[in-house]
Amino acid sequence: MNFKIKKLYPFGLIIEPLNGEGSIFDIDIDHIKKKLSEEHLIAFRGFKSFSNAEEFSEYCEKHGEISLWPFGKVLELIVHEKPKDHIFDNSYIPLHWDGMYREQVPATQVFHCVQAPGVNNKGGTTFVNTKRVLEKQSDSFIEYLSKISCTYSRKMEYYDSKTVAPILTEHHERGYKVIRYCQPPNSNDSSFVNHPGFEIEGIPKEEIKSFISKLNDVLYSPENMYTHQWQTGDIVFSDNHTLLHGREPFTKDAPRHIRRVQLLDKKPLNNPHLIHTK
């Protein structure tokens, strides 16, 4: 099949069919896995794909074992009328890694845009390549990061968990350094639904505020962050072990509908940071 591949900035690929004709089912799965291991994010645009959630999950199962949730295999990311958690609101979602509160950490997220929010309504999904971030930092900042760990706690419909994780750790298979960080939302933001608990250790209390500000500046720098502005039908694969991701806020009545599936490693990674979960 003929398609065109374009490098995204600052990382990742976007793949589109030539002449607007092509099916995601015709793209070799091993080729996708190879490219994802190299690029950490691949977006497919303009391909014929899935008519419903079941077709989406059946396709994803060809790539690997799906992480099961109480709701099943596919998370429907849509705004709820009275959301009990920020993922079902139209607010921003802070940077984080998936599986931080669960017993197994997924290797890959697969997103399918059922309906885009609209070009002027924002709602893009943000991705940060933490391997790339660390490769550009000074030795002194890396040493500073190595001292810090964070405690996170969160209770929502699907879990009630606590996690303690060093900010600086290693990819469990490839050995390069990555950042594991769940950005705390603004404590003064009363509109943010279901604030998680957050504590930081390893540095003096008087340095915490400035450290968080500096780290956020680094992560949100345009040279480190890619924001995927959704078009209906887009499919995105992202490397959960290397990237952090989040979401821009979007217009409340915008018709944003994203489906997400999480894929486990061939040998599922038991969460090394989980303290307890219910």
mmCIF file of C-alpha atoms in Angstrom:
data_model
loop_
_atom_site.group_PDB
_atom_site.id
_atom_site.type_symbol
_atom_site.label_atom_id
_atom_site.label_comp_id
_atom_site.label_asym_id
_atom_site.label_seq_id
_atom_site.Cartn_x
_atom_site.Cartn_y
_atom_site.Cartn_z
ATOM 1 C CA MET A 1 0.000 0.000 0.000
ATOM 2 C CA ASN A 2 1.233 3.484 -0.817
ATOM 3 C CA PHE A 3 1.420 6.008 1.998
ATOM 4 C CA LYS A 4 3.445 9.035 2.974
ATOM 5 C CA ILE A 5 5.407 9.386 6.212
ATOM 6 C CA LYS A 6 6.210 12.730 7.794
ATOM 7 C CA LYS A 7 8.310 13.501 10.840
ATOM 8 C CA LEU A 8 6.461 15.335 13.576
ATOM 9 C CA TYR A 9 8.099 18.031 15.693
ATOM 10 C CA PRO A 10 9.760 17.465 18.072
ATOM 11 C CA PHE A 11 9.325 13.680 17.778
ATOM 12 C CA GLY A 12 7.069 11.029 16.301
ATOM 13 C CA LEU A 13 5.647 10.231 12.873
ATOM 14 C CA ILE A 14 2.390 10.890 11.059
ATOM 15 C CA ILE A 15 1.421 8.450 8.302
ATOM 16 C CA GLU A 16 -1.229 9.153 5.661
ATOM 17 C CA PRO A 17 -2.419 7.174 2.633
ATOM 18 C CA LEU A 18 -1.665 8.519 -0.795
ATOM 19 C CA ASN A 19 -4.722 9.717 -2.721
ATOM 20 C CA GLY A 20 -6.779 9.429 0.459
ATOM 21 C CA GLU A 21 -7.236 5.680 0.059
ATOM 22 C CA GLY A 22 -6.044 3.070 2.519
ATOM 23 C CA SER A 23 -7.037 0.904 5.452
ATOM 24 C CA ILE A 24 -5.317 0.584 8.807
ATOM 25 C CA PHE A 25 -5.928 -3.164 8.561
ATOM 26 C CA ASP A 26 -3.523 -3.374 5.614
ATOM 27 C CA ILE A 27 -0.531 -1.939 7.474
ATOM 28 C CA ASP A 28 1.883 -4.554 8.763
ATOM 29 C CA ILE A 29 1.661 -4.810 12.564
ATOM 30 C CA ASP A 30 5.333 -5.724 12.987
ATOM 31 C CA HIS A 31 6.243 -2.607 11.012
ATOM 32 C CA ILE A 32 4.123 -0.470 13.356
ATOM 33 C CA LYS A 33 5.793 -2.020 16.409
ATOM 34 C CA LYS A 34 9.270 -1.413 14.971
ATOM 35 C CA LYS A 35 8.548 2.205 14.139
ATOM 36 C CA LEU A 36 6.942 2.806 17.544
ATOM 37 C CA SER A 37 10.042 1.453 19.309
ATOM 38 C CA GLU A 38 12.144 3.935 17.323
ATOM 39 C CA GLU A 39 9.901 6.989 17.279
ATOM 40 C CA HIS A 40 7.787 6.493 20.462
ATOM 41 C CA LEU A 41 4.678 7.972 18.803
ATOM 42 C CA ILE A 42 2.937 7.194 15.513
ATOM 43 C CA ALA A 43 -0.193 8.931 14.242
ATOM 44 C CA PHE A 44 -2.271 7.522 11.372
ATOM 45 C CA ARG A 45 -4.566 9.944 9.562
ATOM 46 C CA GLY A 46 -6.988 9.400 6.713
ATOM 47 C CA PHE A 47 -7.147 5.599 6.929
ATOM 48 C CA LYS A 48 -10.314 3.541 6.897
ATOM 49 C CA SER A 49 -10.568 1.928 10.323
ATOM 50 C CA PHE A 50 -13.189 1.073 12.958
ATOM 51 C CA SER A 51 -16.955 1.447 12.923
ATOM 52 C CA ASN A 52 -17.382 0.656 16.634
ATOM 53 C CA ALA A 53 -15.519 -0.042 19.878
ATOM 54 C CA GLU A 54 -15.564 -3.805 19.361
ATOM 55 C CA GLU A 55 -13.787 -3.535 15.994
ATOM 56 C CA PHE A 56 -11.250 -1.218 17.626
ATOM 57 C CA SER A 57 -10.465 -3.624 20.474
ATOM 58 C CA GLU A 58 -10.324 -6.625 18.129
ATOM 59 C CA TYR A 59 -7.755 -4.790 16.037
ATOM 60 C CA CYS A 60 -5.721 -3.790 19.101
ATOM 61 C CA GLU A 61 -5.623 -7.414 20.280
ATOM 62 C CA LYS A 62 -3.599 -8.221 17.171
ATOM 63 C CA HIS A 63 -0.870 -5.974 18.610
ATOM 64 C CA GLY A 64 -0.822 -7.540 22.082
ATOM 65 C CA GLU A 65 -2.694 -8.296 25.274
ATOM 66 C CA ILE A 66 -5.158 -5.600 26.312
ATOM 67 C CA SER A 67 -5.137 -4.295 29.877
ATOM 68 C CA LEU A 68 -8.605 -4.977 31.264
ATOM 69 C CA TRP A 69 -10.522 -2.468 33.356
ATOM 70 C CA PRO A 70 -13.839 -2.795 35.247
ATOM 71 C CA PHE A 71 -15.487 -1.129 32.228
ATOM 72 C CA GLY A 72 -13.834 -3.560 29.799
ATOM 73 C CA LYS A 73 -11.183 -3.058 27.139
ATOM 74 C CA VAL A 74 -12.072 0.351 25.702
ATOM 75 C CA LEU A 75 -12.245 3.629 27.620
ATOM 76 C CA GLU A 76 -14.717 6.090 26.096
ATOM 77 C CA LEU A 77 -13.288 9.558 26.705
ATOM 78 C CA ILE A 78 -16.294 11.826 26.464
ATOM 79 C CA VAL A 79 -17.577 14.627 28.690
ATOM 80 C CA HIS A 80 -20.051 13.529 31.359
ATOM 81 C CA GLU A 81 -22.847 15.841 32.405
ATOM 82 C CA LYS A 82 -21.742 15.695 36.049
ATOM 83 C CA PRO A 83 -18.192 14.321 35.948
ATOM 84 C CA LYS A 84 -16.715 12.776 39.087
ATOM 85 C CA ASP A 85 -13.205 12.888 37.642
ATOM 86 C CA HIS A 86 -11.279 15.256 35.393
ATOM 87 C CA ILE A 87 -10.863 12.694 32.621
ATOM 88 C CA PHE A 88 -14.603 13.034 31.975
ATOM 89 C CA ASP A 89 -14.582 16.828 32.143
ATOM 90 C CA ASN A 90 -13.427 19.355 29.545
ATOM 91 C CA SER A 91 -10.548 20.558 31.728
ATOM 92 C CA TYR A 92 -6.867 20.045 31.109
ATOM 93 C CA ILE A 93 -5.318 16.750 32.238
ATOM 94 C CA PRO A 94 -1.868 17.123 33.838
ATOM 95 C CA LEU A 95 1.058 15.144 32.491
ATOM 96 C CA HIS A 96 1.238 11.564 33.794
ATOM 97 C CA TRP A 97 1.977 7.995 32.776
ATOM 98 C CA ASP A 98 -0.769 5.382 32.435
ATOM 99 C CA GLY A 99 -0.958 2.535 34.909
ATOM 100 C CA MET A 100 0.703 4.431 37.728
ATOM 101 C CA TYR A 101 -2.196 3.509 40.024
ATOM 102 C CA ARG A 102 -2.718 -0.032 38.764
ATOM 103 C CA GLU A 103 -1.080 -3.414 39.315
ATOM 104 C CA GLN A 104 0.339 -3.596 35.792
ATOM 105 C CA VAL A 105 1.809 -0.773 33.710
ATOM 106 C CA PRO A 106 0.799 -0.796 30.025
ATOM 107 C CA ALA A 107 3.447 -0.556 27.347
ATOM 108 C CA THR A 108 1.365 1.238 24.726
ATOM 109 C CA GLN A 109 -1.715 3.404 24.429
ATOM 110 C CA VAL A 110 -3.801 3.210 21.284
ATOM 111 C CA PHE A 111 -6.193 6.114 20.716
ATOM 112 C CA HIS A 112 -8.959 6.356 18.116
ATOM 113 C CA CYS A 113 -10.696 9.659 17.472
ATOM 114 C CA VAL A 114 -14.391 8.931 16.926
ATOM 115 C CA GLN A 115 -15.214 12.623 16.734
ATOM 116 C CA ALA A 116 -12.801 15.527 16.825
ATOM 117 C CA PRO A 117 -13.594 18.545 19.005
ATOM 118 C CA GLY A 118 -13.171 20.965 16.113
ATOM 119 C CA VAL A 119 -10.205 22.960 14.920
ATOM 120 C CA ASN A 120 -10.838 25.980 17.174
ATOM 121 C CA ASN A 121 -11.876 24.079 20.301
ATOM 122 C CA LYS A 122 -8.458 22.751 21.419
ATOM 123 C CA GLY A 123 -8.571 19.424 23.319
ATOM 124 C CA GLY A 124 -5.299 18.170 21.884
ATOM 125 C CA THR A 125 -3.484 15.301 23.594
ATOM 126 C CA THR A 126 -0.048 16.310 24.838
ATOM 127 C CA PHE A 127 2.973 13.990 24.719
ATOM 128 C CA VAL A 128 6.445 14.511 26.186
ATOM 129 C CA ASN A 129 9.417 12.358 25.213
ATOM 130 C CA THR A 130 11.211 12.086 28.553
ATOM 131 C CA LYS A 131 14.180 10.231 27.057
ATOM 132 C CA ARG A 132 14.727 13.216 24.789
ATOM 133 C CA VAL A 133 14.261 15.608 27.717
ATOM 134 C CA LEU A 134 16.951 13.926 29.813
ATOM 135 C CA GLU A 135 19.456 13.703 26.980
ATOM 136 C CA LYS A 136 19.519 17.511 26.867
ATOM 137 C CA GLN A 137 19.843 18.222 30.591
ATOM 138 C CA SER A 138 23.014 19.078 32.479
ATOM 139 C CA ASP A 139 24.695 16.512 34.695
ATOM 140 C CA SER A 140 23.924 18.674 37.728
ATOM 141 C CA PHE A 141 20.180 18.724 36.955
ATOM 142 C CA ILE A 142 20.173 14.960 36.368
ATOM 143 C CA GLU A 143 21.865 14.488 39.741
ATOM 144 C CA TYR A 144 19.278 16.784 41.334
ATOM 145 C CA LEU A 145 16.419 14.773 39.805
ATOM 146 C CA SER A 146 17.925 11.530 41.064
ATOM 147 C CA LYS A 147 17.334 12.645 44.670
ATOM 148 C CA ILE A 148 13.608 13.239 44.282
ATOM 149 C CA SER A 149 10.663 10.910 44.677
ATOM 150 C CA CYS A 150 6.941 11.680 44.741
ATOM 151 C CA THR A 151 3.982 10.104 46.473
ATOM 152 C CA TYR A 152 0.719 10.137 44.557
ATOM 153 C CA SER A 153 -2.726 9.066 45.703
ATOM 154 C CA ARG A 154 -6.000 9.109 43.850
ATOM 155 C CA LYS A 155 -9.480 7.758 44.362
ATOM 156 C CA MET A 156 -11.905 7.525 41.481
ATOM 157 C CA GLU A 157 -14.518 5.175 40.087
ATOM 158 C CA TYR A 158 -12.029 2.519 38.989
ATOM 159 C CA TYR A 159 -9.423 2.502 41.793
ATOM 160 C CA ASP A 160 -8.291 3.920 45.137
ATOM 161 C CA SER A 161 -4.489 3.765 45.041
ATOM 162 C CA LYS A 162 -1.198 5.096 46.322
ATOM 163 C CA THR A 163 2.085 5.130 44.393
ATOM 164 C CA VAL A 164 5.602 6.201 45.368
ATOM 165 C CA ALA A 165 7.930 6.742 42.410
ATOM 166 C CA PRO A 166 11.326 8.351 41.842
ATOM 167 C CA ILE A 167 11.162 11.037 39.203
ATOM 168 C CA LEU A 168 14.222 9.607 37.503
ATOM 169 C CA THR A 169 14.196 5.904 36.641
ATOM 170 C CA GLU A 170 15.253 3.527 33.861
ATOM 171 C CA HIS A 171 13.250 1.965 31.077
ATOM 172 C CA HIS A 172 12.705 -1.587 32.352
ATOM 173 C CA GLU A 173 13.811 -3.218 29.067
ATOM 174 C CA ARG A 174 16.052 -0.736 27.256
ATOM 175 C CA GLY A 175 17.948 0.753 30.162
ATOM 176 C CA TYR A 176 17.853 4.428 29.151
ATOM 177 C CA LYS A 177 16.687 6.994 31.698
ATOM 178 C CA VAL A 178 13.087 8.231 31.720
ATOM 179 C CA ILE A 179 10.978 10.527 33.885
ATOM 180 C CA ARG A 180 8.028 9.161 35.844
ATOM 181 C CA TYR A 181 6.046 12.175 37.006
ATOM 182 C CA CYS A 182 2.401 12.995 37.573
ATOM 183 C CA GLN A 183 2.138 16.760 37.394
ATOM 184 C CA PRO A 184 0.076 18.172 40.273
ATOM 185 C CA PRO A 185 -2.786 20.408 39.147
ATOM 186 C CA ASN A 186 -2.922 23.972 40.408
ATOM 187 C CA SER A 187 -4.041 23.662 44.031
ATOM 188 C CA ASN A 188 -6.040 26.891 43.661
ATOM 189 C CA ASP A 189 -7.993 25.581 40.673
ATOM 190 C CA SER A 190 -11.412 24.926 42.186
ATOM 191 C CA SER A 191 -12.844 23.916 38.802
ATOM 192 C CA PHE A 192 -10.507 20.908 38.520
ATOM 193 C CA VAL A 193 -12.467 17.762 39.379
ATOM 194 C CA ASN A 194 -10.915 15.279 41.838
ATOM 195 C CA HIS A 195 -7.490 16.616 42.779
ATOM 196 C CA PRO A 196 -5.019 13.750 43.403
ATOM 197 C CA GLY A 197 -2.825 13.683 46.479
ATOM 198 C CA PHE A 198 0.777 14.767 45.922
ATOM 199 C CA GLU A 199 3.861 14.861 48.139
ATOM 200 C CA ILE A 200 7.502 15.313 47.215
ATOM 201 C CA GLU A 201 10.603 14.116 49.058
ATOM 202 C CA GLY A 202 14.361 14.466 48.611
ATOM 203 C CA ILE A 203 14.678 18.249 48.487
ATOM 204 C CA PRO A 204 14.067 20.992 51.068
ATOM 205 C CA LYS A 205 10.456 22.159 51.333
ATOM 206 C CA GLU A 206 11.417 25.686 50.348
ATOM 207 C CA GLU A 207 12.691 24.381 46.973
ATOM 208 C CA ILE A 208 9.589 22.385 46.012
ATOM 209 C CA LYS A 209 7.610 25.197 44.378
ATOM 210 C CA SER A 210 10.525 26.392 42.247
ATOM 211 C CA PHE A 211 11.455 22.816 41.312
ATOM 212 C CA ILE A 212 7.947 22.000 40.079
ATOM 213 C CA SER A 213 7.896 25.245 38.096
ATOM 214 C CA LYS A 214 11.261 24.472 36.490
ATOM 215 C CA LEU A 215 10.352 20.869 35.691
ATOM 216 C CA ASN A 216 7.047 21.934 34.140
ATOM 217 C CA ASP A 217 8.872 24.539 32.031
ATOM 218 C CA VAL A 218 11.203 21.830 30.725
ATOM 219 C CA LEU A 219 8.449 19.309 30.014
ATOM 220 C CA TYR A 220 6.146 21.831 28.330
ATOM 221 C CA SER A 221 8.908 23.311 26.197
ATOM 222 C CA PRO A 222 8.042 23.130 22.475
ATOM 223 C CA GLU A 223 11.310 21.265 21.896
ATOM 224 C CA ASN A 224 10.082 18.432 24.136
ATOM 225 C CA MET A 225 6.294 18.376 23.807
ATOM 226 C CA TYR A 226 4.131 17.335 20.866
ATOM 227 C CA THR A 227 0.417 18.189 20.955
ATOM 228 C CA HIS A 228 -1.775 16.056 18.720
ATOM 229 C CA GLN A 229 -4.680 18.107 17.421
ATOM 230 C CA TRP A 230 -7.306 15.518 16.631
ATOM 231 C CA GLN A 231 -9.074 14.964 13.359
ATOM 232 C CA THR A 232 -11.944 12.508 13.170
ATOM 233 C CA GLY A 233 -10.612 9.028 12.373
ATOM 234 C CA ASP A 234 -7.081 9.606 13.684
ATOM 235 C CA ILE A 235 -5.340 6.620 15.295
ATOM 236 C CA VAL A 236 -2.371 7.234 17.587
ATOM 237 C CA PHE A 237 0.045 4.721 19.119
ATOM 238 C CA SER A 238 2.175 6.024 21.997
ATOM 239 C CA ASP A 239 4.976 4.530 24.087
ATOM 240 C CA ASN A 240 3.818 4.694 27.704
ATOM 241 C CA HIS A 241 7.186 3.641 29.142
ATOM 242 C CA THR A 242 9.036 6.584 27.563
ATOM 243 C CA LEU A 243 6.432 9.320 27.203
ATOM 244 C CA LEU A 244 4.259 11.290 29.573
ATOM 245 C CA HIS A 245 0.940 12.516 28.258
ATOM 246 C CA GLY A 246 -1.910 14.835 29.176
ATOM 247 C CA ARG A 247 -4.629 16.930 27.555
ATOM 248 C CA GLU A 248 -5.378 20.532 26.691
ATOM 249 C CA PRO A 249 -8.649 21.962 28.001
ATOM 250 C CA PHE A 250 -11.353 22.265 25.372
ATOM 251 C CA THR A 251 -14.624 24.036 24.730
ATOM 252 C CA LYS A 252 -17.245 22.497 27.004
ATOM 253 C CA ASP A 253 -19.817 21.689 24.331
ATOM 254 C CA ALA A 254 -17.281 20.530 21.742
ATOM 255 C CA PRO A 255 -18.058 17.002 20.480
ATOM 256 C CA ARG A 256 -14.754 15.422 21.559
ATOM 257 C CA HIS A 257 -14.897 11.603 21.636
ATOM 258 C CA ILE A 258 -11.703 9.588 21.908
ATOM 259 C CA ARG A 259 -11.457 5.839 22.512
ATOM 260 C CA ARG A 260 -8.414 4.412 24.290
ATOM 261 C CA VAL A 261 -7.005 0.919 24.678
ATOM 262 C CA GLN A 262 -3.950 0.020 26.745
ATOM 263 C CA LEU A 263 -1.631 -2.785 25.595
ATOM 264 C CA LEU A 264 0.582 -4.710 27.998
ATOM 265 C CA ASP A 265 4.152 -5.804 27.351
ATOM 266 C CA LYS A 266 4.662 -9.325 26.031
ATOM 267 C CA LYS A 267 5.664 -10.074 29.623
ATOM 268 C CA PRO A 268 3.384 -7.671 31.533
ATOM 269 C CA LEU A 269 5.220 -5.203 33.760
ATOM 270 C CA ASN A 270 4.126 -5.424 37.374
ATOM 271 C CA ASN A 271 3.963 -1.903 38.758
ATOM 272 C CA PRO A 272 7.186 -1.392 40.765
ATOM 273 C CA HIS A 273 5.869 1.789 42.418
ATOM 274 C CA LEU A 274 2.417 0.743 43.624
ATOM 275 C CA ILE A 275 1.957 0.761 47.420
ATOM 276 C CA HIS A 276 -1.689 -0.273 47.541
ATOM 277 C CA THR A 277 -4.824 -0.279 45.424
ATOM 278 C CA LYS A 278 -8.467 -1.157 45.907
#
